[in-house]
GROMACS .gro file of C-alpha atoms in nm:
model
   91
    1UNK     CA    1   0.798  -0.654  -3.151
    2UNK     CA    2   0.992  -0.900  -2.942
    3UNK     CA    3   1.025  -0.854  -2.566
    4UNK     CA    4   1.363  -0.953  -2.417
    5UNK     CA    5   1.340  -1.255  -2.190
    6UNK     CA    6   1.488  -1.066  -1.893
    7UNK     CA    7   1.196  -0.820  -1.903
    8UNK     CA    8   0.945  -1.103  -1.880
    9UNK     CA    9   1.132  -1.287  -1.605
   10UNK     CA   10   1.196  -0.985  -1.382
   11UNK     CA   11   0.899  -0.755  -1.427
   12UNK     CA   12   0.715  -0.852  -1.106
   13UNK     CA   13   1.007  -0.906  -0.869
   14UNK     CA   14   1.194  -0.661  -0.647
   15UNK     CA   15   1.454  -0.915  -0.532
   16UNK     CA   16   1.569  -1.176  -0.784
   17UNK     CA   17   1.648  -1.469  -0.560
   18UNK     CA   18   1.461  -1.704  -0.329
   19UNK     CA   19   1.470  -1.457  -0.043
   20UNK     CA   20   1.294  -1.150   0.089
   21UNK     CA   21   1.385  -0.797   0.187
   22UNK     CA   22   1.367  -0.894   0.555
   23UNK     CA   23   1.612  -1.179   0.505
   24UNK     CA   24   1.855  -0.957   0.314
   25UNK     CA   25   1.846  -0.697   0.594
   26UNK     CA   26   1.889  -0.973   0.854
   27UNK     CA   27   2.192  -1.104   0.666
   28UNK     CA   28   2.339  -0.754   0.665
   29UNK     CA   29   2.298  -0.737   1.043
   30UNK     CA   30   2.458  -1.078   1.091
   31UNK     CA   31   2.768  -0.982   0.896
   32UNK     CA   32   2.773  -0.641   1.067
   33UNK     CA   33   2.744  -0.415   0.764
   34UNK     CA   34   2.810  -0.048   0.829
   35UNK     CA   35   2.917   0.262   0.631
   36UNK     CA   36   3.281   0.140   0.628
   37UNK     CA   37   3.184  -0.189   0.459
   38UNK     CA   38   3.197  -0.266   0.087
   39UNK     CA   39   2.982  -0.549  -0.050
   40UNK     CA   40   3.048  -0.726  -0.382
   41UNK     CA   41   2.725  -0.829  -0.557
   42UNK     CA   42   2.799  -1.065  -0.848
   43UNK     CA   43   2.524  -1.129  -1.103
   44UNK     CA   44   2.343  -0.840  -0.940
   45UNK     CA   45   2.045  -0.828  -1.174
   46UNK     CA   46   1.829  -0.523  -1.113
   47UNK     CA   47   2.007  -0.437  -0.788
   48UNK     CA   48   1.733  -0.514  -0.537
   49UNK     CA   49   1.951  -0.647  -0.253
   50UNK     CA   50   2.230  -0.398  -0.328
   51UNK     CA   51   2.001  -0.096  -0.302
   52UNK     CA   52   1.835  -0.238   0.007
   53UNK     CA   53   2.168  -0.292   0.186
   54UNK     CA   54   2.306   0.048   0.085
   55UNK     CA   55   1.990   0.222   0.204
   56UNK     CA   56   1.962   0.028   0.529
   57UNK     CA   57   2.329   0.016   0.635
   58UNK     CA   58   2.492   0.298   0.437
   59UNK     CA   59   2.748   0.050   0.302
   60UNK     CA   60   2.905   0.072  -0.041
   61UNK     CA   61   2.807  -0.197  -0.292
   62UNK     CA   62   2.982  -0.294  -0.615
   63UNK     CA   63   2.741  -0.456  -0.858
   64UNK     CA   64   2.868  -0.675  -1.143
   65UNK     CA   65   2.616  -0.771  -1.411
   66UNK     CA   66   2.653  -0.906  -1.766
   67UNK     CA   67   2.326  -0.761  -1.900
   68UNK     CA   68   2.338  -0.385  -1.944
   69UNK     CA   69   1.956  -0.340  -1.931
   70UNK     CA   70   1.953  -0.493  -1.583
   71UNK     CA   71   2.228  -0.254  -1.470
   72UNK     CA   72   2.032   0.040  -1.611
   73UNK     CA   73   1.735  -0.071  -1.402
   74UNK     CA   74   1.963  -0.099  -1.097
   75UNK     CA   75   2.100   0.250  -1.167
   76UNK     CA   76   1.749   0.400  -1.180
   77UNK     CA   77   1.648   0.209  -0.868
   78UNK     CA   78   1.953   0.341  -0.679
   79UNK     CA   79   1.883   0.699  -0.789
   80UNK     CA   80   1.519   0.674  -0.679
   81UNK     CA   81   1.629   0.536  -0.340
   82UNK     CA   82   1.891   0.809  -0.296
   83UNK     CA   83   2.184   0.567  -0.274
   84UNK     CA   84   2.340   0.600  -0.620
   85UNK     CA   85   2.648   0.756  -0.462
   86UNK     CA   86   2.705   0.432  -0.267
   87UNK     CA   87   2.690   0.198  -0.567
   88UNK     CA   88   2.949   0.115  -0.831
   89UNK     CA   89   2.805  -0.061  -1.134
   90UNK     CA   90   3.028  -0.277  -1.356
   91UNK     CA   91   2.924  -0.428  -1.688
   0.00000   0.00000   0.00000
């Protein structure tokens, strides 16, 4: 059985970029995110920053991702965090 490369690369990471949850939240504060804001997250991966921003600021986030399995992971993550209603996922 072959394991898709994305599963190997992403299995131990919550945020898929050279950042941290604190830095993502700090960025949201700097650009003054609020519930009236919509964020566009291109190449969103498993949705770590998107879910974090939606949960912390109540903003809407549109995620665009080429790989459907990553979007499915993002969808589950958003549901578990209670912010699925704030996210729009585009494949």
